[in-house]
Coordinates of C-alpha atoms in Angstrom, one line a residue:
Chain Y
A1 CA 91.9 29.9 -112.6
Q2 CA 89.8 27.9 -115.0
K3 CA 91.7 25.1 -116.6
I4 CA 91.2 21.8 -118.4
T5 CA 94.0 19.2 -118.5
Q6 CA 94.2 16.3 -120.9
T7 CA 97.4 14.3 -120.2
Q8 CA 97.2 11.8 -123.0
P9 CA 98.5 13.3 -126.3
G10 CA 97.7 10.0 -128.1
M11 CA 95.9 6.8 -127.5
F12 CA 95.5 3.5 -129.4
V13 CA 92.6 1.1 -129.1
Q14 CA 91.6 -2.1 -130.9
E15 CA 88.4 -2.0 -132.8
K16 CA 85.4 -3.2 -130.8
E17 CA 87.2 -2.5 -127.5
A18 CA 86.4 0.2 -125.0
V19 CA 88.7 3.2 -124.3
T20 CA 88.9 5.9 -121.7
L21 CA 90.1 9.4 -122.4
D22 CA 91.2 11.3 -119.4
C23 CA 90.2 14.9 -118.4
T24 CA 90.7 16.8 -115.2
Y25 CA 89.4 20.3 -114.6
D26 CA 90.1 23.1 -112.2
T27 CA 87.5 25.7 -111.2
S28 CA 86.3 27.2 -107.9
D29 CA 82.9 28.0 -109.5
P30 CA 80.2 25.6 -108.0
S31 CA 78.2 25.9 -111.3
Y32 CA 79.9 24.5 -114.4
G33 CA 79.3 22.4 -117.4
L34 CA 81.7 19.8 -118.9
F35 CA 81.7 18.9 -122.6
W36 CA 83.4 16.5 -124.9
Y37 CA 83.9 17.2 -128.5
K38 CA 85.3 15.1 -131.4
Q39 CA 87.3 16.7 -134.1
P40 CA 87.9 14.7 -137.3
S41 CA 90.6 15.7 -139.7
S42 CA 87.9 17.9 -141.5
G43 CA 88.2 20.3 -138.6
E44 CA 84.6 20.5 -137.4
M45 CA 84.0 20.2 -133.7
I46 CA 81.3 17.6 -133.1
F47 CA 79.5 17.7 -129.7
L48 CA 79.5 14.3 -128.0
I49 CA 78.3 14.5 -124.4
Y50 CA 77.6 17.0 -121.6
Q51 CA 77.8 16.8 -117.8
G52 CA 76.6 19.4 -115.4
S53 CA 78.2 20.0 -112.0
Y54 CA 74.9 19.4 -110.2
D55 CA 74.0 16.2 -112.1
Q56 CA 73.8 13.3 -109.9
Q57 CA 74.2 10.6 -112.5
N58 CA 76.9 10.1 -115.1
A59 CA 75.9 11.3 -118.6
T60 CA 75.5 8.7 -121.4
E61 CA 74.9 9.2 -125.1
G62 CA 74.9 6.0 -127.1
R63 CA 78.4 4.5 -127.0
Y64 CA 79.7 7.5 -125.1
S65 CA 79.6 7.8 -121.4
L66 CA 81.2 10.3 -119.0
N67 CA 82.8 9.1 -115.8
F68 CA 82.2 12.1 -113.6
Q69 CA 84.1 12.1 -110.3
K70 CA 83.4 15.5 -108.8
A71 CA 85.7 15.2 -105.7
R72 CA 88.6 14.3 -108.0
K73 CA 87.6 17.0 -110.5
S74 CA 87.7 14.5 -113.3
A75 CA 85.4 13.9 -116.3
N76 CA 86.7 11.0 -118.3
L77 CA 85.1 10.0 -121.6
V78 CA 84.5 6.3 -122.1
I79 CA 83.9 5.1 -125.7
S80 CA 82.5 1.6 -125.8
A81 CA 82.8 -0.8 -128.8
S82 CA 85.3 1.4 -130.7
Q83 CA 84.8 1.8 -134.4
L84 CA 87.3 2.8 -137.1
G85 CA 85.4 6.1 -137.5
D86 CA 86.1 7.0 -133.9
S87 CA 89.7 7.9 -135.0
A88 CA 90.0 11.6 -134.4
M89 CA 91.0 14.3 -131.9
Y90 CA 89.0 14.5 -128.7
F91 CA 88.7 17.6 -126.7
C92 CA 87.4 18.1 -123.2
A93 CA 86.0 21.6 -122.5
M94 CA 84.4 23.5 -119.6
K95 CA 82.0 26.4 -119.2
T96 CA 81.6 28.3 -115.9
V97 CA 79.7 31.3 -114.7
D98 CA 83.0 32.9 -113.7
S99 CA 84.4 32.5 -117.3
S100 CA 81.2 34.1 -118.7
Y101 CA 80.2 30.9 -120.3
K102 CA 83.0 30.8 -122.9
L103 CA 84.3 27.3 -123.6
I104 CA 87.7 26.5 -122.1
F105 CA 89.4 23.6 -124.0
G106 CA 92.1 21.1 -123.1
S107 CA 94.9 20.3 -125.4
G108 CA 93.2 17.2 -126.8
T109 CA 93.8 13.5 -127.2
R110 CA 94.4 11.9 -130.6
L111 CA 92.7 8.5 -130.7
L112 CA 93.6 5.9 -133.3
V113 CA 91.4 2.9 -133.6
R114 CA 93.2 -0.2 -135.0
P115 CA 91.4 -2.8 -137.1
Chain M
D1 CA 68.1 22.5 -140.9
A2 CA 71.5 24.0 -141.8
G3 CA 74.1 23.9 -139.1
V4 CA 76.8 26.5 -138.6
T5 CA 78.4 27.5 -141.9
Q6 CA 81.7 29.3 -142.3
S7 CA 83.3 30.8 -145.4
P8 CA 85.8 30.5 -146.9
T9 CA 87.1 27.1 -146.0
H10 CA 90.6 27.9 -146.8
L11 CA 92.5 31.1 -147.2
I12 CA 96.1 32.1 -148.0
K13 CA 97.2 35.7 -147.1
T14 CA 100.5 37.6 -147.0
R15 CA 101.9 39.2 -143.9
G16 CA 100.5 42.6 -143.3
Q17 CA 97.3 42.0 -145.2
Q18 CA 93.8 42.0 -143.7
V19 CA 91.3 39.2 -143.7
T20 CA 87.6 38.7 -143.1
L21 CA 86.0 35.4 -142.1
R22 CA 82.3 34.8 -142.1
C23 CA 79.9 32.7 -140.1
S24 CA 76.2 31.9 -140.3
P25 CA 74.9 30.5 -137.1
K26 CA 72.6 27.5 -136.7
S27 CA 68.9 28.5 -137.3
G28 CA 67.5 30.1 -134.2
H29 CA 70.8 30.7 -132.5
D30 CA 71.5 34.3 -131.4
T31 CA 75.0 34.0 -129.9
V32 CA 78.2 33.6 -132.0
S33 CA 81.6 32.9 -130.6
W34 CA 84.9 32.8 -132.4
Y35 CA 87.9 30.5 -131.6
Q36 CA 91.4 30.2 -132.9
Q37 CA 93.0 26.8 -133.0
A38 CA 96.7 26.6 -133.7
L39 CA 98.1 23.4 -135.0
G40 CA 98.2 20.7 -132.4
Q41 CA 96.4 22.8 -129.8
G42 CA 93.0 23.2 -128.4
P43 CA 90.8 26.1 -129.5
Q44 CA 91.3 29.5 -127.8
F45 CA 88.4 31.9 -127.3
I46 CA 88.7 35.1 -129.2
F47 CA 85.3 36.9 -128.6
Q48 CA 81.6 36.4 -128.4
Y49 CA 78.7 38.4 -129.9
Y50 CA 75.2 38.7 -128.7
E51 CA 72.6 41.2 -129.8
E52 CA 75.1 42.7 -132.2
E53 CA 77.5 43.6 -129.4
E54 CA 80.8 42.1 -128.3
R55 CA 80.0 40.6 -124.9
Q56 CA 83.3 39.2 -123.9
R57 CA 86.8 38.9 -125.3
G58 CA 89.7 36.6 -124.8
N59 CA 93.4 37.5 -124.7
F60 CA 93.7 38.6 -128.3
P61 CA 95.0 42.0 -129.6
D62 CA 92.9 44.7 -131.1
R63 CA 94.0 43.5 -134.5
F64 CA 91.2 41.0 -134.1
S65 CA 87.8 42.6 -134.4
G66 CA 84.3 41.4 -135.2
H67 CA 80.8 42.2 -136.0
Q68 CA 77.3 40.6 -135.7
F69 CA 74.5 41.5 -138.0
P70 CA 70.8 41.7 -137.3
N71 CA 70.3 38.2 -138.8
Y72 CA 72.9 36.9 -136.2
S73 CA 75.5 36.1 -138.7
S74 CA 79.0 37.3 -137.8
E75 CA 82.4 38.4 -139.2
L76 CA 85.8 38.1 -137.8
N77 CA 88.4 40.6 -139.1
V78 CA 92.1 40.4 -138.6
N79 CA 94.3 43.3 -139.5
A80 CA 98.1 43.4 -140.1
L81 CA 98.4 39.7 -140.4
L82 CA 101.3 37.9 -138.7
L83 CA 102.7 34.5 -139.5
G84 CA 101.5 33.5 -136.1
D85 CA 97.9 34.1 -137.1
S86 CA 98.0 31.0 -139.2
A87 CA 95.4 28.7 -137.6
L88 CA 92.0 27.1 -137.9
Y89 CA 89.3 29.7 -137.0
L90 CA 86.2 28.1 -135.7
C91 CA 82.8 29.8 -135.3
A92 CA 80.3 28.4 -132.7
S93 CA 76.7 29.3 -132.2
S94 CA 74.4 28.8 -129.3
L95 CA 71.1 29.9 -128.0
R96 CA 71.5 32.4 -125.1
Q97 CA 73.9 31.6 -122.4
G98 CA 74.3 29.1 -119.6
V99 CA 76.8 26.5 -118.4
N100 CA 74.6 23.8 -120.0
T101 CA 74.2 25.5 -123.3
E102 CA 75.5 23.4 -126.1
A103 CA 77.7 25.2 -128.7
F104 CA 77.5 24.0 -132.3
F105 CA 80.6 24.5 -134.4
G106 CA 81.2 25.2 -138.1
Q107 CA 83.8 23.3 -140.1
G108 CA 86.3 26.2 -139.7
T109 CA 88.4 28.4 -141.9
R110 CA 92.0 27.4 -142.3
L111 CA 94.0 30.6 -142.6
T112 CA 97.6 30.4 -143.8
V113 CA 99.8 33.6 -143.6
V114 CA 102.9 33.5 -145.7

């Protein structure tokens, strides 16, 4: 079965500090993609970063990086130098060939950045 | 370049009624997927359209149906609305298929069934 697990319902971080949001996944498909999305209160899902199962290096996009540990089946999102505007829901998601490329989402983590 | 646009942004319907939600994909995108996001949960896949056909479907009843037009825009129809259909409905567009294909989302339609 294809599954994404996010075990942190809520997280706090102090402005300008780094924070790690956890994500573990379950699939037997050797080819898959992992995505992180940010969802502000407005509702729109904003794409942050992507990691492919065959990528040798961890993905980075500006202040976002993905700590990809394939053997542990984890794909944690690291946000460096947190900003007040980072306060939002964050979702980890996966696509596999077996799931016909639909996005499978976790339950999300609500991040609150404190000034 | 306009991104994914959805209409309406908010909607209130009564149990038993029918509703139609609309989605215009990002320019150049040919694949449209619909997701339902209940309060406090992650989005759940409803179905996907490509070349005007439903290509795959999630675990949703037949009350949920859709359509894709030649210009790639799409509609989601829900019949015989239930209170449990209250949710944020998200449309996502992408170009073709692949594990590395990024999906772009609209701002969603918040449906409230009373």
